[in-house]
Each structure stands twice: as C-alpha cells, then as structure tokens.
Short mmCIF file of C-alpha atoms (C1' of nucleotides) in Angstrom, two decimals:
data_model
loop_
_atom_site.label_atom_id
_atom_site.label_comp_id
_atom_site.label_asym_id
_atom_site.label_seq_id
_atom_site.Cartn_x
_atom_site.Cartn_y
_atom_site.Cartn_z
CA MET W 1 54.51 246.79 -15.16
CA ILE W 2 54.39 243.19 -14.27
CA ARG W 3 55.13 243.24 -10.41
CA ILE W 4 57.28 240.40 -9.34
CA LEU W 5 58.87 238.61 -6.12
CA LEU W 6 62.09 236.66 -6.02
CA PHE W 7 62.83 233.43 -3.60
CA GLU W 8 66.10 232.59 -4.24
CA ASP W 9 68.43 231.32 -1.73
CA ASN W 10 71.48 231.49 -3.46
CA LYS W 11 72.56 235.06 -2.56
CA ASN W 12 74.99 235.47 -5.69
CA LEU W 13 72.51 234.66 -8.14
CA ARG W 14 69.72 236.70 -5.80
CA GLU W 15 71.48 239.98 -5.82
CA SER W 16 72.53 239.94 -9.35
CA LEU W 17 69.23 238.69 -10.53
CA SER W 18 68.02 241.44 -9.01
CA LEU W 19 69.80 244.40 -10.24
CA TYR W 20 68.74 243.08 -13.64
CA LEU W 21 65.15 242.62 -13.07
CA ALA W 22 65.14 245.82 -11.30
CA GLY W 23 66.67 247.67 -14.31
CA THR W 24 64.11 246.47 -16.75
CA ASP W 25 61.21 248.03 -18.66
CA GLY W 26 58.69 246.54 -17.60
CA LEU W 27 59.38 244.55 -14.69
CA TRP W 28 58.80 245.89 -11.06
CA LEU W 29 60.38 243.77 -8.42
CA SER W 30 58.68 244.01 -5.06
CA GLY W 31 61.24 242.27 -3.43
CA ALA W 32 63.62 239.51 -2.93
CA TYR W 33 64.01 236.87 -0.52
CA ALA W 34 66.11 234.15 0.90
CA ASN W 35 63.45 231.60 1.71
CA ALA W 36 59.62 231.14 1.72
CA THR W 37 59.04 230.98 4.98
CA ASP W 38 57.05 234.29 4.91
CA ALA W 39 55.81 233.61 0.58
CA VAL W 40 52.02 233.67 1.48
CA LYS W 41 52.35 237.06 3.64
CA LEU W 42 55.05 238.96 1.77
CA VAL W 43 52.35 237.79 -1.05
CA ARG W 44 49.43 239.10 0.16
CA LYS W 45 51.74 242.46 1.06
CA TYR W 46 53.02 243.25 -2.36
CA GLN W 47 50.24 241.83 -4.24
CA PRO W 48 52.61 240.26 -7.28
CA ASP W 49 51.67 239.28 -10.78
CA VAL W 50 54.45 237.02 -11.06
CA VAL W 51 56.52 234.57 -7.91
CA LEU W 52 60.46 233.64 -9.29
CA MET W 53 60.58 230.82 -6.89
CA ASP W 54 63.41 228.78 -6.18
CA ILE W 55 62.58 224.62 -6.01
CA GLN W 56 65.46 223.81 -3.27
CA MET W 57 65.21 226.75 -0.51
CA PRO W 58 66.49 225.87 2.98
CA GLY W 59 62.63 225.50 4.95
CA ILE W 60 60.48 224.92 3.23
CA SER W 61 60.24 223.75 -0.04
CA GLY W 62 59.37 226.29 -3.65
CA ILE W 63 57.00 223.75 -4.88
CA GLU W 64 55.44 224.06 -0.68
CA ALA W 65 55.55 227.30 -0.93
CA MET W 66 53.94 227.42 -4.28
CA ARG W 67 50.71 225.24 -3.04
CA ALA W 68 49.66 227.96 -0.43
CA ILE W 69 50.44 231.02 -2.53
CA LYS W 70 48.18 229.66 -5.16
CA LYS W 71 45.75 228.59 -2.40
CA VAL W 72 45.33 232.32 -1.09
CA ASN W 73 45.70 233.42 -4.44
CA SER W 74 44.94 231.37 -7.33
CA GLU W 75 44.99 234.05 -9.81
CA VAL W 76 49.50 234.64 -9.09
CA LYS W 77 51.91 233.05 -11.68
CA VAL W 78 54.28 231.01 -9.98
CA LEU W 79 57.48 230.37 -12.11
CA ILE W 80 59.81 227.63 -10.75
CA GLN W 81 63.79 227.63 -11.36
CA THR W 82 65.53 225.01 -10.49
CA VAL W 83 69.22 223.70 -11.48
CA PHE W 84 67.75 220.43 -11.03
CA GLU W 85 66.57 218.23 -13.93
CA ASN W 86 65.01 216.09 -12.15
CA ASP W 87 61.63 214.07 -13.19
CA ASP W 88 59.72 214.22 -9.97
CA LYS W 89 60.57 216.99 -8.96
CA VAL W 90 59.26 218.79 -12.51
CA PHE W 91 56.30 215.80 -12.34
CA ALA W 92 55.43 217.99 -8.73
CA ALA W 93 55.82 221.02 -9.52
CA ILE W 94 53.54 220.57 -12.91
CA CYS W 95 50.37 219.05 -10.65
CA ALA W 96 50.40 221.87 -7.94
CA GLY W 97 50.05 224.12 -10.75
CA ALA W 98 53.09 225.65 -11.41
CA ASN W 99 52.94 228.14 -14.43
CA GLY W 100 56.88 227.67 -16.08
CA TYR W 101 59.91 225.97 -15.13
CA ILE W 102 62.88 226.85 -16.46
CA ILE W 103 66.47 225.80 -15.59
CA LYS W 104 68.61 228.27 -14.19
CA THR W 105 71.04 230.11 -16.85
CA PRO W 106 73.37 232.69 -17.02
CA LYS W 107 71.94 234.87 -19.36
CA PRO W 108 68.93 236.50 -17.56
CA GLU W 109 67.17 237.38 -21.42
CA ASN W 110 65.34 234.30 -20.14
CA TYR W 111 64.39 234.76 -17.46
CA VAL W 112 62.38 238.21 -18.69
CA GLN W 113 60.61 236.30 -21.71
CA ALA W 114 59.14 233.80 -19.12
CA ILE W 115 58.07 236.48 -17.06
CA THR W 116 56.27 238.01 -19.37
CA ASP W 117 55.25 234.83 -20.94
CA VAL W 118 53.76 234.05 -18.10
CA TYR W 119 52.06 237.08 -16.98
CA ASN W 120 50.34 237.26 -20.61
CA GLY W 121 48.70 233.64 -19.38
CA GLY W 122 50.71 231.41 -21.34
CA SER W 123 52.90 228.63 -19.27
CA HIS W 124 56.81 228.57 -20.21
CA LEU W 125 59.24 225.55 -20.61
CA SER W 126 62.95 225.49 -20.48
CA PRO W 127 63.56 223.33 -23.87
CA SER W 128 64.66 220.48 -21.64
CA ILE W 129 62.24 220.94 -19.41
CA ALA W 130 59.90 220.38 -22.30
CA ALA W 131 60.88 217.32 -23.49
CA LYS W 132 60.52 216.31 -20.26
CA VAL W 133 56.47 216.89 -19.98
CA LEU W 134 56.13 215.67 -23.62
CA ALA W 135 58.20 212.21 -23.07
CA MET W 136 56.02 212.08 -19.78
CA PHE W 137 52.62 212.69 -21.69
CA GLN W 138 53.57 210.37 -24.24
CA SER W 139 54.51 207.59 -21.98
CA GLN W 140 50.63 207.96 -20.70
CA PHE W 141 48.73 208.76 -23.38
CA VAL W 142 50.72 206.54 -26.31
CA MET W 143 48.92 202.60 -26.19
CA LYS W 144 51.16 200.04 -27.40
CA GLU W 145 49.75 199.12 -30.56
CA GLN W 146 51.06 195.67 -31.66
CA THR W 147 49.14 193.88 -28.59
CA TYR W 148 45.90 195.10 -30.33
CA VAL W 149 43.06 193.27 -29.61
CA SER W 150 39.35 193.20 -30.31
CA LEU W 151 36.50 193.62 -27.87
CA THR W 152 33.13 193.55 -28.61
CA PRO W 153 30.41 196.14 -26.87
CA ARG W 154 29.47 193.46 -24.23
CA GLU W 155 32.95 192.45 -23.30
CA LYS W 156 34.31 196.36 -23.06
CA GLU W 157 31.22 196.37 -20.52
CA VAL W 158 32.27 194.38 -18.14
CA LEU W 159 36.07 195.00 -18.11
CA GLN W 160 34.53 198.49 -17.30
CA CYS W 161 32.67 197.30 -14.67
CA MET W 162 35.76 194.55 -13.22
CA VAL W 163 38.46 197.95 -13.51
CA LYS W 164 35.55 199.24 -10.82
CA GLY W 165 36.37 196.39 -8.89
CA MET W 166 32.92 194.51 -9.19
CA SER W 167 32.09 191.21 -8.59
CA TYR W 168 30.66 189.23 -10.55
CA LYS W 169 27.58 189.46 -8.92
CA MET W 170 27.26 193.01 -9.20
CA ILE W 171 28.37 192.91 -12.96
CA ALA W 172 25.38 190.65 -13.57
CA ASP W 173 23.16 193.02 -11.63
CA ALA W 174 24.65 196.51 -13.30
CA CYS W 175 24.63 194.50 -16.69
CA ASN W 176 21.21 193.11 -16.34
CA ILE W 177 22.35 189.58 -17.55
CA SER W 178 22.81 186.46 -15.97
CA PHE W 179 25.87 185.44 -13.38
CA SER W 180 26.36 182.47 -15.99
CA THR W 181 26.51 185.06 -18.67
CA VAL W 182 29.27 187.21 -17.12
CA HIS W 183 31.44 184.55 -16.30
CA SER W 184 31.36 183.47 -20.76
CA HIS W 185 31.87 187.19 -20.93
CA ILE W 186 35.09 187.34 -18.89
CA LYS W 187 36.17 183.56 -19.72
CA ASN W 188 36.75 185.16 -23.38
CA ILE W 189 38.03 188.23 -21.93
CA TYR W 190 40.44 186.73 -21.23
CA GLU W 191 41.48 184.28 -23.42
CA LYS W 192 40.91 187.81 -25.35
CA LEU W 193 43.93 189.55 -23.73
CA HIS W 194 46.07 186.05 -23.01
CA VAL W 195 45.10 186.40 -18.81
CA ASN W 196 43.87 184.35 -16.20
CA SER W 197 42.72 186.53 -13.42
CA ALA W 198 40.84 189.36 -12.64
CA PRO W 199 43.72 191.35 -11.73
CA GLU W 200 45.83 190.53 -14.69
CA ALA W 201 42.80 191.98 -16.46
CA VAL W 202 42.20 195.20 -15.09
CA VAL W 203 45.90 195.88 -15.39
CA LYS W 204 45.81 195.22 -19.00
CA ALA W 205 42.78 196.99 -20.14
CA LEU W 206 43.78 199.96 -18.40
CA GLU W 207 47.19 199.88 -19.78
CA MET W 208 45.78 199.24 -23.41
CA ARG W 209 43.48 201.84 -22.18
CA LEU W 210 40.61 199.43 -23.55
CA VAL W 211 38.28 201.29 -20.87
CA MET R 1 74.67 223.56 -39.97
CA ILE R 2 71.20 222.60 -39.20
CA ARG R 3 69.71 221.40 -41.82
CA ILE R 4 66.06 221.80 -42.74
CA LEU R 5 62.97 220.68 -44.14
CA LEU R 6 59.75 222.98 -44.95
CA PHE R 7 56.13 222.15 -45.93
CA GLU R 8 53.99 224.59 -45.22
CA ASP R 9 50.93 225.05 -47.62
CA ASN R 10 50.23 229.24 -47.20
CA LYS R 11 52.46 230.26 -49.78
CA ASN R 12 53.09 233.63 -48.37
CA LEU R 13 54.52 231.97 -45.49
CA ARG R 14 56.51 229.41 -46.90
CA GLU R 15 58.43 232.16 -49.68
CA SER R 16 58.86 234.41 -46.62
CA LEU R 17 59.35 231.89 -44.16
CA SER R 18 61.93 229.94 -46.88
CA LEU R 19 63.90 233.56 -47.42
CA TYR R 20 64.13 234.07 -43.91
CA LEU R 21 65.42 230.52 -42.54
CA ALA R 22 67.86 230.35 -45.73
CA GLY R 23 69.58 233.63 -45.07
CA THR R 24 69.80 232.63 -41.19
CA ASP R 25 73.55 231.77 -40.17
CA GLY R 26 73.66 228.34 -38.73
CA LEU R 27 70.57 227.67 -40.79
CA TRP R 28 70.89 225.41 -44.64
CA LEU R 29 67.32 225.43 -45.86
CA SER R 30 66.82 221.69 -47.67
CA GLY R 31 63.67 222.66 -49.01
CA ALA R 32 60.27 224.10 -49.12
CA TYR R 33 56.74 222.11 -49.87
CA ALA R 34 53.33 223.21 -50.41
CA ASN R 35 52.57 219.27 -49.25
CA ALA R 36 53.39 216.71 -47.53
CA THR R 37 52.71 213.94 -50.23
CA ASP R 38 56.05 213.01 -50.18
CA ALA R 39 57.10 213.67 -47.05
CA VAL R 40 59.35 210.70 -46.50
CA LYS R 41 60.87 210.22 -49.63
CA LEU R 42 61.87 214.26 -48.87
CA VAL R 43 63.27 213.47 -45.62
CA ARG R 44 65.11 210.53 -47.00
CA LYS R 45 66.68 212.33 -49.58
CA TYR R 46 68.38 215.58 -47.71
CA GLN R 47 67.94 213.91 -44.51
CA PRO R 48 66.93 217.23 -42.68
CA ASP R 49 68.14 217.48 -38.84
CA VAL R 50 64.82 219.59 -38.31
CA VAL R 51 61.19 219.12 -40.37
CA LEU R 52 58.74 222.12 -39.45
CA MET R 53 55.87 220.93 -40.58
CA ASP R 54 52.70 222.56 -40.49
CA ILE R 55 49.73 220.56 -38.94
CA GLN R 56 46.68 221.16 -41.57
CA MET R 57 47.59 220.88 -45.07
CA PRO R 58 46.17 219.55 -48.65
CA GLY R 59 46.17 215.88 -49.03
CA ILE R 60 48.36 214.50 -45.79
CA SER R 61 47.74 216.26 -42.75
CA GLY R 62 51.35 217.63 -41.09
CA ILE R 63 50.41 214.75 -37.86
CA GLU R 64 50.38 211.60 -40.11
CA ALA R 65 53.34 213.31 -42.14
CA MET R 66 55.68 213.40 -39.18
CA ARG R 67 54.68 209.85 -37.96
CA ALA R 68 55.49 208.56 -41.74
CA ILE R 69 58.62 210.27 -41.17
CA LYS R 70 59.75 209.07 -37.18
CA LYS R 71 58.88 205.35 -38.27
CA VAL R 72 61.50 205.47 -41.16
CA ASN R 73 63.94 208.07 -38.97
CA SER R 74 63.59 208.38 -35.29
CA GLU R 75 66.35 211.21 -35.41
CA VAL R 76 64.47 213.38 -36.96
CA LYS R 77 63.59 216.43 -34.99
CA VAL R 78 59.58 216.86 -36.21
CA LEU R 79 58.14 220.57 -35.32
CA ILE R 80 54.95 221.10 -35.46
CA GLN R 81 53.22 224.77 -36.66
CA THR R 82 49.74 225.88 -36.27
CA VAL R 83 47.64 228.70 -36.67
CA PHE R 84 45.42 226.92 -34.36
CA GLU R 85 45.53 226.07 -30.84
CA ASN R 86 42.78 223.04 -30.87
CA ASP R 87 42.97 220.88 -27.68
CA ASP R 88 42.89 217.30 -29.43
CA LYS R 89 45.05 218.67 -32.84
CA VAL R 90 47.88 219.74 -29.63
CA PHE R 91 47.42 216.62 -28.13
CA ALA R 92 47.63 214.04 -30.99
CA ALA R 93 50.58 215.95 -32.13
CA ILE R 94 52.28 214.87 -28.56
CA CYS R 95 51.27 211.92 -28.83
CA ALA R 96 52.27 211.23 -32.29
CA GLY R 97 55.94 212.81 -30.86
CA ALA R 98 56.21 216.19 -31.90
CA ASN R 99 59.03 217.76 -30.69
CA GLY R 100 57.93 221.03 -30.15
CA TYR R 101 54.51 222.50 -31.04
CA ILE R 102 54.83 226.38 -32.37
CA ILE R 103 51.89 228.66 -32.86
CA LYS R 104 52.64 230.80 -35.98
CA THR R 105 54.23 233.88 -35.42
CA PRO R 106 55.00 237.42 -37.43
CA LYS R 107 58.31 236.98 -35.24
CA PRO R 108 61.10 234.79 -37.46
CA GLU R 109 62.55 235.57 -34.32
CA ASN R 110 60.77 232.46 -32.72
CA TYR R 111 60.91 229.83 -35.71
CA VAL R 112 64.86 230.20 -35.07
CA GLN R 113 65.00 229.99 -31.49
CA ALA R 114 62.49 227.06 -31.46
CA ILE R 115 64.14 225.09 -34.33
CA THR R 116 67.46 225.22 -32.48
CA ASP R 117 65.59 223.91 -29.06
CA VAL R 118 64.90 220.93 -30.76
CA TYR R 119 68.27 220.51 -32.76
CA ASN R 120 69.64 220.17 -29.10
CA GLY R 121 67.62 217.52 -27.81
CA GLY R 122 64.84 219.57 -26.45
CA SER R 123 61.61 220.71 -26.64
CA HIS R 124 60.02 224.06 -27.78
CA LEU R 125 55.98 224.72 -27.18
CA SER R 126 54.82 228.37 -27.66
CA PRO R 127 53.45 230.07 -24.23
CA SER R 128 50.13 229.38 -24.92
CA ILE R 129 50.45 225.64 -26.20
CA ALA R 130 52.31 225.47 -22.70
CA ALA R 131 49.98 225.82 -20.99
CA LYS R 132 47.86 224.00 -22.64
CA VAL R 133 50.25 221.24 -22.22
CA LEU R 134 50.52 222.06 -18.41
CA ALA R 135 46.72 221.78 -17.90
CA MET R 136 45.84 218.61 -19.67
CA PHE R 137 48.73 216.97 -17.60
CA GLN R 138 47.50 218.48 -14.30
CA SER R 139 44.19 217.35 -15.32
CA GLN R 140 45.28 213.92 -15.02
CA PHE R 141 47.58 214.12 -11.94
CA VAL R 142 45.29 216.53 -10.04
CA MET R 143 43.34 214.12 -7.39
CA LYS R 144 46.53 212.55 -5.70
CA GLU R 145 46.83 212.56 -1.95
CA GLN R 146 43.71 214.00 -0.75
CA THR R 147 43.22 210.57 0.80
CA TYR R 148 46.80 209.72 1.25
CA VAL R 149 47.23 206.16 3.13
CA SER R 150 51.15 204.66 4.37
CA LEU R 151 51.46 201.30 3.15
CA THR R 152 54.52 199.45 4.91
CA PRO R 153 57.59 198.72 2.93
CA ARG R 154 56.54 194.79 2.97
CA GLU R 155 52.24 195.57 2.09
CA LYS R 156 53.71 198.26 -1.01
CA GLU R 157 56.06 194.95 -1.60
CA VAL R 158 53.06 193.30 -1.84
CA LEU R 159 50.83 195.39 -3.74
CA GLN R 160 53.16 195.66 -6.43
CA CYS R 161 53.39 191.98 -6.78
CA MET R 162 49.58 192.09 -6.90
CA VAL R 163 49.66 194.75 -9.88
CA LYS R 164 51.74 192.20 -12.21
CA GLY R 165 48.91 189.96 -11.32
CA MET R 166 50.30 187.42 -9.31
CA SER R 167 48.90 185.15 -7.46
CA TYR R 168 48.92 184.85 -3.06
CA LYS R 169 51.33 181.63 -3.96
CA MET R 170 53.11 183.33 -6.65
CA ILE R 171 54.16 186.46 -3.71
CA ALA R 172 55.29 184.28 -1.78
CA ASP R 173 57.25 183.08 -3.26
CA ALA R 174 58.93 185.92 -5.10
CA CYS R 175 59.08 187.70 -1.47
CA ASN R 176 60.17 184.61 -0.24
CA ILE R 177 57.47 184.23 3.07
CA SER R 178 54.80 181.92 3.05
CA PHE R 179 51.46 182.03 1.41
CA SER R 180 49.86 182.89 5.03
CA THR R 181 51.56 185.86 5.38
CA VAL R 182 51.04 187.18 2.13
CA HIS R 183 47.68 186.82 3.15
CA SER R 184 47.91 188.61 6.09
CA HIS R 185 49.55 191.71 4.48
CA ILE R 186 47.37 191.60 1.91
CA LYS R 187 43.56 191.62 4.14
CA ASN R 188 45.84 194.87 6.22
CA ILE R 189 46.80 195.93 2.76
CA TYR R 190 42.75 195.89 1.96
CA GLU R 191 41.65 197.42 5.19
CA LYS R 192 43.96 200.57 4.67
CA LEU R 193 42.41 200.76 0.92
CA HIS R 194 39.30 200.43 2.06
CA VAL R 195 38.55 197.68 -0.81
CA ASN R 196 37.65 194.09 -0.57
CA SER R 197 39.20 192.34 -3.76
CA ALA R 198 42.01 192.24 -6.19
CA PRO R 199 40.80 194.36 -8.94
CA GLU R 200 39.82 197.70 -6.75
CA ALA R 201 43.25 197.46 -4.50
CA VAL R 202 44.96 197.18 -8.06
CA VAL R 203 43.30 199.95 -9.75
CA LYS R 204 43.22 202.71 -6.50
CA ALA R 205 47.00 201.70 -6.65
CA LEU R 206 47.20 202.85 -9.87
CA GLU R 207 45.26 205.61 -9.94
CA MET R 208 46.85 207.02 -6.17
CA ARG R 209 50.15 206.20 -8.02
CA LEU R 210 50.98 203.62 -5.02
CA VAL R 211 52.69 201.17 -7.21
"C1'" DG B 1 20.66 179.13 -47.19
"C1'" DC B 2 24.87 178.98 -44.48
"C1'" DT B 3 27.87 179.81 -41.10
"C1'" DT B 4 29.71 183.16 -37.96
"C1'" DT B 5 29.60 186.07 -34.55
"C1'" DC B 6 27.77 187.50 -30.69
"C1'" DC B 7 25.34 187.12 -26.53
"C1'" DT B 8 22.79 184.97 -23.33
"C1'" DC B 9 21.92 180.44 -20.38
"C1'" DC B 10 23.12 176.25 -17.60
"C1'" DC B 11 26.46 172.51 -15.26
"C1'" DC B 12 30.32 171.01 -12.46
"C1'" DA B 13 34.49 170.33 -10.33
"C1'" DT B 14 39.04 172.53 -8.89
"C1'" DA B 15 41.47 176.52 -7.48
"C1'" DA B 16 41.50 180.68 -5.23
"C1'" DT B 17 40.48 184.62 -2.44
"C1'" DT B 18 38.24 186.66 1.43
"C1'" DG B 19 37.26 187.35 6.15
"C1'" DG B 20 37.13 186.00 10.68
"C1'" DG B 21 40.15 184.71 14.97
"C1'" DG B 22 44.84 184.34 17.08
"C1'" DA B 23 50.32 183.69 17.62
"C1'" DT B 24 55.48 184.84 18.01
"C1'" DT B 25 59.37 188.24 17.26
"C1'" DT B 26 61.54 191.97 16.19
"C1'" DC B 27 62.54 196.77 16.70
"C1'" DC B 28 61.64 201.65 17.75
"C1'" DT B 29 60.50 204.63 20.51
"C1'" DG B 30 58.44 207.04 24.12
"C1'" DC A 1 60.79 199.49 30.52
"C1'" DA A 2 56.00 199.56 28.30
"C1'" DG A 3 53.64 200.04 24.28
"C1'" DG A 4 53.13 200.06 19.63
"C1'" DA A 5 53.79 198.99 14.52
"C1'" DA A 6 55.72 195.84 12.07
"C1'" DA A 7 56.09 191.01 9.30
"C1'" DT A 8 56.33 186.73 10.24
"C1'" DC A 9 53.11 182.58 10.28
"C1'" DC A 10 48.69 179.45 11.23
"C1'" DC A 11 43.60 177.58 11.54
"C1'" DC A 12 39.00 177.50 9.51
"C1'" DA A 13 35.22 178.23 7.00
"C1'" DA A 14 32.40 181.25 3.14
"C1'" DT A 15 32.56 183.21 -0.85
"C1'" DT A 16 34.23 184.22 -5.44
"C1'" DA A 17 36.67 182.65 -9.05
"C1'" DT A 18 38.35 179.96 -12.63
"C1'" DG A 19 38.21 176.12 -16.45
"C1'" DG A 20 35.69 172.53 -18.78
"C1'" DG A 21 32.21 171.73 -21.07
"C1'" DG A 22 27.24 172.45 -23.73
"C1'" DA A 23 23.40 174.75 -26.26
"C1'" DG A 24 20.04 178.28 -28.03
"C1'" DG A 25 19.18 182.72 -29.97
"C1'" DA A 26 19.41 186.52 -33.02
"C1'" DA A 27 21.91 189.44 -36.10
"C1'" DA A 28 25.05 190.01 -39.62
"C1'" DG A 29 27.79 188.92 -44.55
"C1'" DC A 30 28.34 185.66 -48.01
#
DNA sequence: GCTTTCCTCCCCATAATTGGGGATTTCCTG
DNA sequence: CAGGAAATCCCCAATTATGGGGAGGAAAGC
C-alpha cells in the first residue's frame, strides 16, 4: 500500500484526483490539501511514501515545501506536478531533490504510473520534461569540438592554477618553477587559446572543459 | 505510421521484439539488424522516424552508431536500450544526443510507449535511468546558494562583462560609464565575493550562477 | 645526427589591475 | 527629513600582468 499526500490548489483537479487515487488498488490517499503551509506537519503526521505536489500554490511554493519536507524526512518521495514547462522551475525542482516531474494530464493512469515509479526508487519524468532535462544536460557537458586545442601537461597544470584564481607568483610556488617560467607558459596558453588575459583564459578553459 | 529501425544483437530479443512491433497499430518496422555496421546506410535508405538501438553490440557500439546517424540526419530519434545501468554509458549516450534510454524489459508495451514519446518530440527515460540522470544533475548544481551574495544590477552587469573577458576600458565603453566607475564597481564586487582578482571573480560568478 | 617539442629561465618596457582614500547625485524608505 | 543604498566620478601609489625579445637543456622522433 503506497501512502500518498496530495497538495493541489485547484479544487476541481484536487477532488477528481483524490477520487481516482483513493479508488485505485495499492494506493492509499492520506489527505489532499489546497496549500502547502502545513506540509511538514502533515508529512510528520501521516508519514506518506509519496507526496504529490503542485509547483504553484498560494502561500508556500511547491519547491519550498518540498525542500522543507526533504529536510525533515529525506526518504519521502516527492513528485512535482505542474502545467508549466518553464525551464527555471524544472531546474529548481530537480536541484531541490524532486523525484519526479510530471505535466498535468487528464489521464490519471499517468499519475499512478509516476507514483509507483518513484515509490520503487526510480524517477519519473514526463516526456517533454525529460527532453528538457536531457537538453540541459547536453548543453552542460558537450564541449565544442571544432575548437580543439592541445595543451602540454605543464600548460594544463598552470591553467588549472589560473582557474583557482592564483597569481603568477602563487602558481610559481605551487608548481615549483620560477615566475619567469609561469610567465612563459601563460604566454603560450594565451596564444593557443587565442586570448590575451587571465579572465578570458579561465572562461575558455571552463567552457572547453580543459580543466 | 511511425517508421522504426531496430538494432539488437540478441537474436531472441530481436525476433520477438520485431514480431511485437510489426504487429502493433501505428508502428511500421522497416528492419531489424544484429549489428550497427551499416546503420548510416540503412537510415539513409529507410528514413526511419525512430531508431531503437542496443548499446552493446559486436563491432560498432550503439553510441558510435547513434553519433554517426545524428550527423547525417539529426531529425531521427534514437532510443537507446540496454541491460546495463552503467553510469558512464548513460552519460555518454545522453551527451551523444540520445532521445531516450530504456532498460530492457520483458514488457513490450514499454517499448511502444517510449517510441511514441520520442516520436512526439519528447524524451523517454526508464525510471532507474531517470533517477541516475537527476542524481547526476543535482551533484553538478548542488552547492549553489548557501553563500548567497546580492549584487546590484550594475554590479551584475559589470561582472557579466568580466566573464566575457573584457578589460576595464572595454567595460566602461560597453556600459557607458567611466573607467573610474568600473573600477569602483569591481572593487565592490571583489569585496562582496571575497576575492581579489578578475579570474577569481569570474570563476566564482560562474559556479554561483550569478551570470 | 638533426629537428622538434617541451620545460626552464632571464631581460625589458608598457599596459592593466588593484587598493586606499574621497566625493557627488539620485532615489527610496522609515 | 534623515539615513542609507546605489551609481557615478576622481586621485594616487603599488602591484601585477602582458608582450617582445633570447637562450639553454632534456627527451622524443625521423
């Protein structure tokens, strides 16, 4: 029996969803609320397995509520539901530890599927959300391959020091080489990266994942 | 009618899956192959909507094949299937542009669902894979705002310029303010971020997502 | 053996940044 | 209205970075 707690401000959706979930085998709806003000208290009281949380509600937002819930009980699975596919919201929800993110749908079977998925330790993302997440993922980790540059080991080492914000003097000390040598390496790095200042080199190094 | 191309080295799975997909309304199986050697050629010939690709096959790996396919036709949706939940493989597949990633299952309905999801422009991730992706996502963006600093609009603007590698003079020009003012703003930024050089400020700005 | 690459170090001069002061205006809030 | 935050500007001095040379040694490849 999967114990569920529902937070949804839309009266119509809340009631129809409550009816459906309560009538589904294997699910037990502990309660349904129009706002997340007492979310933490309610989680403490009912010890649900899964919390179904609307992201936009009057008062405390779904994300804030989730963060608070996770703080007192990190075992509770939180399933975010929303009508919006806003990038920032998705991003924020995931960073706050959402176990799933579903777009509101008129098909209640989807809710049941998502609930069982997260209950079993997995995550559930609506297709459109999954696409967004994968796109964000790619943009973060796929580097531009057309501008490949090869730095020597020493140059990489120096560049890593630069990314840490170290001055020539500090780098010289850290690498056990002279100030002049650091200077030389950095001149070479600048030439290879086609930049002419430390900040530029640092940015380029980070976005090319050279460090 | 969704046109599908299947690559799967396991004879048993390939044949049973072929049978199921071919017999499903709305799907059209263009072909099923035991390896991805001629994947690009086959994609050119059959112009499928969705390619179902096993990740581990003799000869060319599913990821390499996908990369090649995407290169010649980025519109083709590629659905990766595997028995493994290996982090590296998942990571590599996503970075290479996979539209979905499903764990092999005895339930063929899951395949159909995944195929329709990616065909409609979404992505489909098996719950266990979705959990991995979200976990990776969180680990990348977790330590954000425990050290929250508030920069004024102007300071943010200047900081953004610094991230672009601009010098004081260039920033002054870009913001239509004097060199001295840029200097002042940067002094304030350094104090707020607890740094004392441009490279440090840039790194901190990027990792705190202030820009 | 010769060439190339990499790492090392130095000189010089100019340009840029940094840190310390201080000052004015505007705008907003208590 | 007083106080504060924000944005604007200036001076000065010290430090740091940048760009231009050159040069020697070690290792690897042809």
